[in-house]
XYZ file of C-alpha atoms in Angstrom:
629
model
C 0.000 0.000 0.000
C 1.448 3.396 -1.023
C 0.720 5.058 2.330
C 2.512 2.351 4.274
C 5.777 4.315 4.255
C 3.986 7.282 5.823
C 2.311 5.154 8.451
C 5.687 3.646 9.301
C 7.126 7.130 9.489
C 4.373 8.254 11.853
C 5.109 5.259 14.085
C 8.807 6.067 13.870
C 8.213 9.672 14.913
C 6.709 8.370 18.142
C 9.746 6.220 18.925
C 12.713 7.895 17.240
C 15.656 8.631 19.458
C 19.205 9.645 18.769
C 20.372 6.051 18.995
C 17.859 4.456 16.628
C 18.705 3.974 12.951
C 15.170 3.817 11.519
C 13.543 1.143 9.336
C 15.276 -0.834 6.589
C 16.743 1.219 3.771
C 15.156 -0.894 1.067
C 11.910 0.983 1.622
C 10.713 3.815 -0.635
C 13.528 6.445 -1.025
C 11.074 9.113 0.035
C 10.630 7.175 3.238
C 14.363 7.357 3.927
C 14.359 11.139 3.390
C 11.365 11.516 5.649
C 12.989 9.472 8.405
C 16.220 11.423 8.029
C 14.230 14.645 8.322
C 12.551 13.486 11.535
C 15.836 12.349 13.086
C 17.492 15.618 12.085
C 14.706 17.553 13.856
C 15.248 15.500 17.011
C 18.920 16.535 17.055
C 18.550 20.093 15.741
C 15.646 21.511 17.763
C 17.239 20.945 21.226
C 20.015 23.382 20.239
C 17.324 26.097 20.308
C 17.279 25.929 24.096
C 21.065 26.308 24.153
C 20.793 29.469 22.046
C 18.148 30.920 24.378
C 20.267 29.993 27.400
C 23.285 31.678 25.823
C 21.280 34.855 25.248
C 20.091 34.860 28.869
C 23.703 34.436 30.019
C 24.715 37.400 27.857
C 21.978 39.593 29.357
C 22.962 38.416 32.819
C 26.623 39.297 32.195
C 25.628 42.772 30.993
C 23.331 43.314 33.972
C 25.850 42.246 36.596
C 28.675 44.149 34.915
C 26.553 47.302 35.006
C 25.685 46.570 38.618
C 29.380 46.226 39.518
C 30.174 49.503 37.722
C 27.357 51.252 39.610
C 28.641 49.890 42.900
C 32.149 51.188 42.184
C 30.782 54.592 41.211
C 28.726 54.811 44.385
C 31.704 53.797 46.457
C 33.813 56.477 44.781
C 31.028 58.997 45.339
C 30.855 58.137 49.022
C 34.599 58.563 49.359
C 34.354 61.972 47.683
C 31.561 62.974 50.057
C 33.617 61.905 53.056
C 36.483 64.008 51.779
C 34.270 66.970 51.002
C 32.654 66.808 54.431
C 35.789 68.155 56.044
C 35.907 71.046 53.616
C 32.184 71.596 54.105
C 32.464 71.687 57.894
C 35.212 74.311 57.584
C 33.186 76.292 55.070
C 30.130 76.669 57.316
C 32.056 78.059 60.260
C 30.715 81.557 61.003
C 32.572 84.359 59.312
C 32.271 87.990 60.307
C 32.542 91.260 58.500
C 32.541 94.809 59.803
C 29.780 96.981 58.454
C 29.978 100.677 57.922
C 28.442 101.231 61.358
C 31.120 99.113 63.003
C 28.803 96.224 63.968
C 29.665 92.607 63.493
C 27.508 90.736 60.990
C 26.596 87.012 60.986
C 28.246 84.660 58.564
C 27.140 84.606 54.947
C 25.880 80.981 55.265
C 25.089 78.577 58.060
C 23.327 75.277 58.412
C 20.189 77.109 59.526
C 19.758 79.091 56.303
C 17.198 77.362 54.134
C 14.186 78.045 52.039
C 12.761 74.649 52.939
C 11.686 73.917 56.457
C 13.710 71.244 58.171
C 16.493 71.122 55.593
C 19.799 72.779 55.030
C 20.595 74.097 51.592
C 22.904 76.672 50.046
C 21.798 80.239 49.336
C 21.461 79.597 45.570
C 18.330 77.535 46.364
C 16.467 80.759 47.049
C 17.627 82.257 43.769
C 16.478 79.202 41.839
C 13.022 79.364 43.352
C 12.611 83.007 42.371
C 13.607 82.225 38.798
C 10.647 81.652 36.449
C 10.235 78.134 35.086
C 10.930 79.351 31.564
C 13.137 82.318 32.229
C 14.220 83.069 28.689
C 13.768 81.895 25.115
C 17.271 80.485 24.942
C 16.358 77.804 27.501
C 13.605 76.524 25.247
C 15.890 75.768 22.346
C 17.085 72.209 21.836
C 20.743 71.446 22.316
C 21.065 70.107 18.745
C 23.810 67.705 19.823
C 23.047 65.283 17.049
C 24.749 61.942 17.290
C 24.195 58.504 15.902
C 23.889 57.105 19.430
C 21.340 59.722 20.510
C 19.222 59.283 17.389
C 19.275 55.506 17.683
C 18.363 55.663 21.369
C 15.495 58.063 20.647
C 14.141 55.692 18.000
C 14.335 52.732 20.384
C 12.521 54.642 23.163
C 9.713 55.849 20.860
C 6.385 54.028 21.143
C 4.187 53.925 17.989
C 0.461 54.534 17.981
C -1.882 51.625 18.750
C -2.916 49.460 15.804
C -6.052 51.008 14.250
C -9.460 49.298 14.445
C -8.341 46.642 16.965
C -6.675 49.365 19.099
C -3.867 47.004 20.137
C -1.190 48.719 22.199
C 2.287 48.403 20.732
C 5.458 48.393 22.861
C 8.437 50.667 22.327
C 10.497 50.212 19.175
C 13.328 48.699 21.203
C 11.073 46.032 22.687
C 9.541 45.357 19.261
C 12.993 44.779 17.760
C 13.918 42.261 20.474
C 10.572 40.514 20.043
C 11.051 40.394 16.268
C 14.511 38.876 16.691
C 13.052 36.265 19.041
C 10.310 35.399 16.555
C 12.862 35.254 13.722
C 14.909 32.751 15.745
C 11.866 30.503 16.067
C 11.020 30.814 12.372
C 14.591 29.866 11.508
C 14.378 26.735 13.645
C 11.031 25.815 12.078
C 12.081 25.982 8.418
C 15.800 25.190 8.512
C 16.657 22.115 6.389
C 13.016 21.567 5.390
C 12.027 20.591 1.849
C 8.657 22.139 1.114
C 6.866 19.402 -0.815
C 3.783 17.313 -0.172
C 5.740 14.143 0.545
C 7.738 15.783 3.344
C 4.869 17.805 4.778
C 4.887 15.450 7.733
C 8.436 16.559 8.578
C 7.359 20.218 8.635
C 4.305 19.435 10.776
C 6.539 17.436 13.124
C 8.989 20.374 13.312
C 6.153 22.711 14.341
C 5.344 20.285 17.138
C 8.978 20.075 18.208
C 9.328 23.866 18.368
C 6.129 23.984 20.418
C 7.376 21.602 23.099
C 10.912 23.076 23.076
C 9.396 26.444 24.084
C 7.223 25.066 26.885
C 9.814 25.487 29.699
C 10.460 29.085 28.631
C 6.731 29.813 28.387
C 6.092 28.616 31.933
C 9.249 30.271 33.242
C 8.144 33.659 31.873
C 4.707 33.124 33.456
C 6.128 32.370 36.908
C 6.239 35.125 39.515
C 9.201 33.475 41.238
C 11.794 33.037 38.539
C 15.569 33.367 38.221
C 15.318 35.629 35.156
C 14.570 38.612 37.388
C 17.637 37.897 39.500
C 19.850 37.226 36.472
C 18.771 40.075 34.170
C 17.354 42.657 36.579
C 14.053 42.710 34.684
C 10.767 42.306 36.526
C 7.941 39.918 35.803
C 5.956 42.822 34.329
C 8.629 43.725 31.773
C 9.074 40.055 30.818
C 5.347 39.411 30.600
C 5.109 40.773 27.054
C 7.563 38.059 25.953
C 5.358 35.479 27.680
C 2.334 36.701 25.753
C 4.013 36.878 22.373
C 5.560 33.449 22.929
C 2.146 32.096 23.859
C 0.701 33.491 20.626
C 3.552 31.939 18.650
C 2.981 28.537 20.238
C -0.736 28.705 19.508
C 0.153 29.272 15.843
C 2.690 26.450 15.952
C 0.047 24.121 17.415
C -2.406 25.202 14.721
C 0.092 24.532 11.902
C 1.123 21.231 13.487
C -2.507 20.086 13.606
C -3.304 21.432 10.150
C -0.229 19.716 8.687
C -1.307 16.374 10.107
C -4.826 16.815 8.713
C -3.372 17.625 5.282
C -1.166 14.525 5.481
C -4.234 12.432 6.262
C -6.256 14.006 3.419
C -3.608 13.821 0.687
C -1.948 10.502 1.425
C -3.884 8.376 3.900
C -7.455 9.043 2.700
C -6.939 7.552 -0.791
C -6.217 4.217 0.914
C -9.562 4.107 2.704
C -8.788 5.658 6.109
C -11.632 8.014 7.119
C -11.363 11.158 9.206
C -13.198 9.643 12.147
C -10.839 6.686 12.220
C -7.857 9.036 12.070
C -9.138 11.331 14.843
C -9.914 8.418 17.168
C -6.268 7.315 17.288
C -5.164 7.753 20.905
C -2.179 9.917 19.963
C -4.378 12.206 17.851
C -7.055 12.497 20.550
C -4.460 13.584 23.124
C -3.057 16.085 20.647
C -6.543 17.517 20.080
C -6.979 17.890 23.842
C -3.698 19.805 24.139
C -4.567 21.955 21.112
C -7.982 22.946 22.500
C -6.497 23.688 25.944
C -3.842 26.070 24.635
C -6.189 27.778 22.173
C -8.644 28.410 25.014
C -5.759 29.725 27.098
C -4.996 32.250 24.389
C -8.600 33.325 23.848
C -9.283 33.790 27.568
C -6.028 35.758 27.952
C -7.090 38.487 25.521
C -7.490 41.894 27.155
C -11.175 42.108 26.232
C -11.887 38.817 28.039
C -9.702 39.589 31.073
C -11.297 42.978 31.653
C -14.838 41.614 31.458
C -14.418 38.263 33.244
C -11.226 38.581 35.258
C -12.187 36.012 37.908
C -13.040 33.456 35.210
C -9.729 34.219 33.495
C -7.816 33.465 36.700
C -9.487 30.113 37.223
C -9.306 28.954 33.610
C -5.671 29.979 33.288
C -4.553 27.680 36.104
C -6.786 24.739 35.122
C -6.026 24.845 31.388
C -2.264 25.130 31.945
C -2.213 21.967 34.039
C -4.564 20.069 31.707
C -2.578 20.983 28.591
C 0.649 19.653 30.099
C -1.011 16.332 30.898
C -2.317 15.984 27.334
C 1.079 16.773 25.785
C 2.910 14.399 28.133
C 0.918 11.419 26.853
C 0.650 12.744 23.289
C 4.282 12.159 22.331
C 7.232 10.741 24.250
C 9.662 13.293 22.746
C 7.743 16.028 24.566
C 8.019 14.443 28.002
C 11.355 15.968 29.137
C 10.119 19.451 28.183
C 6.752 18.845 29.844
C 8.511 17.636 32.991
C 10.569 20.820 33.229
C 7.534 23.032 32.539
C 5.439 21.192 35.116
C 8.248 21.496 37.663
C 8.395 25.270 37.108
C 4.600 25.524 37.412
C 4.412 23.532 40.653
C 7.470 25.173 42.200
C 6.094 28.641 41.535
C 2.431 28.036 42.387
C 2.567 25.564 45.251
C 5.915 25.883 46.984
C 6.631 29.599 46.670
C 3.324 31.391 46.139
C 1.118 29.273 48.389
C 3.771 28.042 50.802
C 6.753 30.333 51.315
C 5.554 33.761 50.145
C 1.982 33.627 51.415
C 0.908 34.989 54.782
C -2.368 36.002 56.447
C -2.728 39.353 58.185
C -5.477 41.565 59.576
C -6.227 44.812 57.749
C -8.344 47.857 58.535
C -10.623 49.163 55.801
C -11.411 52.770 54.962
C -13.572 54.106 52.146
C -11.987 57.284 50.801
C -13.623 60.551 49.727
C -14.532 59.482 46.206
C -16.653 56.635 47.685
C -15.214 54.201 45.123
C -11.756 53.573 46.573
C -10.850 51.414 49.553
C -7.673 51.663 51.564
C -6.535 48.492 53.285
C -4.041 49.259 56.064
C -2.064 46.988 58.328
C 0.947 47.199 60.606
C 3.635 44.712 59.573
C 6.181 43.622 62.167
C 9.388 43.128 60.211
C 11.173 39.799 60.535
C 14.716 38.937 59.414
C 14.914 37.814 55.807
C 15.939 34.154 55.381
C 19.140 33.407 53.506
C 17.420 31.692 50.589
C 15.354 34.860 49.986
C 18.284 36.464 48.137
C 17.139 34.755 44.932
C 13.334 35.050 45.006
C 12.714 37.244 48.049
C 10.849 36.529 51.252
C 7.257 37.133 52.292
C 5.733 40.499 53.135
C 6.900 39.969 56.724
C 10.471 40.567 55.529
C 9.546 43.996 54.128
C 9.077 45.432 50.661
C 10.425 48.116 48.322
C 8.912 50.923 46.278
C 7.051 49.673 43.132
C 6.498 46.222 44.707
C 3.075 44.611 44.502
C 1.247 41.758 46.196
C -1.598 39.386 45.364
C -4.426 39.561 47.881
C -7.136 37.058 48.696
C -10.089 37.811 50.982
C -11.768 34.462 51.729
C -14.494 36.051 53.871
C -16.052 37.833 50.890
C -17.576 34.655 49.450
C -16.690 31.083 48.599
C -15.703 32.002 45.026
C -13.024 34.384 46.313
C -11.214 31.729 48.373
C -9.002 30.676 45.463
C -8.757 34.058 43.724
C -5.645 36.249 44.048
C -5.721 39.809 42.728
C -2.639 42.019 42.203
C -2.295 45.476 43.771
C 0.662 47.825 44.166
C 1.815 48.583 47.701
C 0.971 52.273 48.118
C 3.069 52.891 51.233
C 6.795 53.399 51.475
C 9.011 50.437 52.185
C 10.528 49.954 55.643
C 14.050 51.203 56.175
C 16.837 49.005 57.434
C 16.639 48.600 61.190
C 12.924 49.402 61.480
C 10.903 46.885 63.481
C 7.520 47.694 61.983
C 6.031 49.432 58.977
C 2.608 50.417 57.703
C 1.286 48.588 54.668
C -1.312 50.409 52.534
C -3.180 49.108 49.499
C -5.376 51.373 47.332
C -8.149 49.467 45.568
C -10.549 51.153 43.135
C -13.880 49.376 42.922
C -14.730 48.109 39.448
C -16.693 44.862 39.173
C -16.396 41.453 40.769
C -13.819 41.203 43.561
C -13.152 44.933 44.039
C -16.897 45.739 44.150
C -17.501 42.946 46.664
C -14.602 44.290 48.736
C -16.101 47.787 48.704
C -19.453 46.434 49.898
C -17.709 44.474 52.650
C -15.817 47.610 53.736
C -19.140 49.381 54.275
C -20.041 46.725 56.834
C -16.705 45.734 58.363
C -13.810 47.885 59.512
C -11.471 44.930 59.841
C -10.861 42.029 57.449
C -8.537 39.052 57.377
C -6.597 38.945 54.097
C -4.028 36.588 52.602
C -1.039 38.207 50.907
C 1.187 36.579 48.297
C 4.330 38.576 47.681
C 5.901 41.039 47.455
C 6.996 40.966 43.810
C 8.771 43.617 41.787
C 12.028 44.821 40.311
C 14.719 47.282 41.320
C 15.052 48.695 37.782
C 13.032 51.899 38.320
C 14.553 52.540 41.756
C 18.123 52.047 40.553
C 17.580 54.292 37.557
C 16.216 57.145 39.690
C 18.862 56.754 42.390
C 21.631 57.510 39.903
C 19.998 60.614 38.424
C 20.593 64.298 39.031
C 16.976 65.059 38.132
C 14.384 62.410 39.055
C 10.915 62.886 37.575
C 8.079 60.595 38.620
C 4.833 60.867 36.651
C 1.702 59.221 38.070
C -1.704 59.028 36.496
C -4.636 58.351 38.828
C -4.019 55.209 40.882
C -0.479 55.141 39.476
C 0.338 57.214 42.561
C 0.596 53.833 44.343
C 3.848 53.434 42.387
C 4.892 57.086 42.272
C 4.592 58.170 45.899
C 6.587 55.259 47.392
C 9.287 56.035 44.801
C 9.442 59.637 46.019
C 9.790 58.420 49.601
C 12.450 55.948 48.512
C 14.563 58.733 47.012
C 14.041 60.966 50.046
C 14.944 58.127 52.419
C 18.212 57.191 50.685
C 20.280 59.427 53.034
C 18.871 57.537 56.016
C 19.090 54.037 54.548
C 22.654 54.010 53.182
C 26.136 55.012 54.229
C 25.420 58.436 52.783
C 23.714 59.333 56.068
C 27.101 60.419 57.361
C 27.301 63.088 54.647
C 26.013 66.630 55.251
C 22.544 67.604 54.071
C 23.902 69.946 51.411
C 25.320 67.046 49.435
C 22.291 64.829 49.995
C 19.886 67.348 48.495
C 21.739 67.918 45.258
C 19.328 65.577 43.473
C 16.176 67.304 42.274
C 13.063 65.187 42.836
C 9.805 66.042 41.069
C 6.423 64.299 41.242
C 3.719 65.025 38.672
C 0.391 63.527 39.685
C -2.498 63.728 37.234
C -5.833 63.213 39.026
C -9.299 62.782 37.561
C -11.138 64.525 40.384
C -10.154 66.581 43.419
C -11.310 63.899 45.862
C -8.533 61.576 44.644
C -5.996 63.606 46.622
C -7.357 61.748 49.673
C -5.698 58.602 48.321
C -2.415 59.997 49.629
C -3.598 62.861 51.801
C -2.570 66.506 51.830
C -0.445 66.151 55.011
C 1.630 63.400 53.349
C 2.114 65.506 50.221
C 3.133 68.514 52.321
C 5.591 66.367 54.278
C 7.236 65.185 51.035
C 7.569 68.818 49.898
C 9.104 69.825 53.210
C 11.652 67.034 52.841
C 12.784 68.294 49.439
C 10.475 66.953 46.735
C 8.596 69.189 44.345
C 4.957 68.115 43.977
C 2.983 69.181 40.894
C -0.732 68.310 40.758
C -2.474 69.856 37.736
C -6.152 70.715 37.943
C -8.400 67.648 37.833
C -8.990 66.248 34.353
C -12.772 66.191 34.850
C -12.594 69.990 35.014
C -10.017 70.955 32.356
C -9.248 67.735 30.458
C -5.840 66.149 30.115
C -2.866 68.335 31.043
C 0.029 69.076 28.701
C 2.412 66.475 30.099
C 4.890 66.986 27.302
C 5.149 70.701 28.025
C 5.436 70.144 31.774
C 8.219 67.573 31.470
C 10.132 69.684 28.941
C 9.908 72.750 31.205
C 11.195 70.814 34.196
C 14.105 69.432 32.172
C 14.875 72.912 30.809
C 15.047 74.375 34.293
C 16.716 71.626 36.284
C 18.193 69.161 33.813
C 20.476 71.121 31.491
C 23.599 69.006 31.128
C 22.462 66.685 33.920
C 21.409 63.071 34.087
C 17.606 63.023 33.959
C 15.603 59.901 34.650
C 11.828 59.585 34.303
C 9.514 56.892 35.665
C 5.807 56.873 34.766
C 2.893 54.790 36.001
C -0.652 55.204 34.796
C -2.926 54.661 31.794
C -1.460 53.394 28.517
C -2.014 56.735 26.770
C -0.138 58.581 29.510
C 2.741 56.108 29.421
C 3.064 56.559 25.658
C 3.004 60.376 25.990
C 5.760 60.317 28.625
C 7.872 57.817 26.677
C 7.664 59.797 23.432
C 8.392 63.072 25.216
C 11.595 61.527 26.570
C 12.384 60.215 23.082
C 12.201 63.784 21.773
C 14.454 65.067 24.553
C 17.034 62.372 23.799
C 16.909 63.284 20.116
C 17.613 66.906 21.102
C 20.739 65.872 22.962
C 19.473 65.550 26.542
C 20.761 62.876 28.886
C 17.342 61.318 29.528
C 16.126 57.791 30.129
C 12.624 56.510 30.909
C 10.911 53.502 32.441
C 7.205 52.725 32.411
C 5.898 50.820 35.414
C 2.870 48.868 34.260
C 1.307 45.558 35.173
C 0.737 42.902 32.533
C -1.522 40.072 33.640
């Protein structure tokens, strides 16, 4: 029978290993080529994981080299401050001059002269404050320091408009280039050494399946909250999540082409010999493959933004169930997939069960307060800080070991209803992180009521002033903090509830003198960094999310707080103009770093404003803090 060679090849594909030689060579020559193609795929595709591992090692080397350079610079800076302290102490000793009337006059500067209550700053601070924000036309002109590096960096920072009609948000050009290179690598591994003809279509379909399973460990690693990639590369789960999503989309396409290829093989070669579709689909191997295919396609469809926003609780449940089910189907579908499935399942269980449910989960009591807008709840609790275990250096400890600015936690409130017992919802920690040596700290979470969990929580807060909540976390990255720490001008832009990221960052920068060795340096040196917070609010009542006393305290400590008039009254503010004015006044020739957190449109506006400043020759960099679930 003419299709016998194909049937043998299909059986071989289920059993082929590096050590097997295949069936007798006296078979159809096409059969030999097909078998050679399958065996080549078994040897070639595993090198894909080595390439990905090599790339991760390269990123890790770059990250840790930069970290070592930063440490050396900070150490040198501290030594300079220690040396300058002596000169500073001598400089602030009172000096006297004799006036025309013969009276002694006080020194021209002392540690009590300041334009900011509770701080010490040099006299020029007063002059700067009297200077208008745009004091002359010359300051508005770009530097015109054109360079290849600056132009390339500006292009990489720029974020294009969303895709029309579907309104799909695009990442920055730099991220898109990396994603394109990653996709190109996969395409190369799919089509390398493949003869595109009907007789070897099975080899191509098999290659699609091999690429699918080879990517499974990476897919589950990128989805894990506790993963070594953050430690190795310095990138957070949120910044890596876009790679998880694009990889998931790629694998769904690979599964589709794998399934379609097998159907075409059946139709063109097996059907003429009397094998019907029903008979083909009822083969155990095919049934298991169909189960895996349906599971992953449903995973993709329920992960779309439109579905998540409308049925978030259903998304959470289906995501966990379908992931586990799909791995089971693939494990029994094909023995070649089993090592990859084992690794992926290990990552899944280690992250979900051991770390998230076991090590990083804790139950605390929290007080509830409904804020002025009547749609926002503040959950507050006092956390008694415990020493961090040694193993926490890699993945971090629980919330009882403390947290940092920009960190977030997953919260579960079992008392709301039975359906909320297994649901965990992410929220940014809106309070500043505890300093080293502190025994306790206040934990605040700001939760805006939408539908589902947050609405049920709001209703519960109307009845109960105290709730028991389970926290999983904290999770986050040091990228934004490190970037701002090393700047001369730090600009934090928050839109609405993005203040949960922005305000702790401001406190983090203000607390650096107290939390590092720099505390031994005089205040004059500690306040050389200019810190600016721009908070765009929708209505005036949203100021209660932070509170006017807290904002005033941050200003008194050295930060400049800018809150434009509420958008419900005047519309969106001119963020581009505001950022450019701040850079013109405070950032000429200085290292400016910008962090933004808020709606997608605001993040794009801030990113593209910074792109323009870089193109004009400014030393500017930007990071957008945004969740991606």
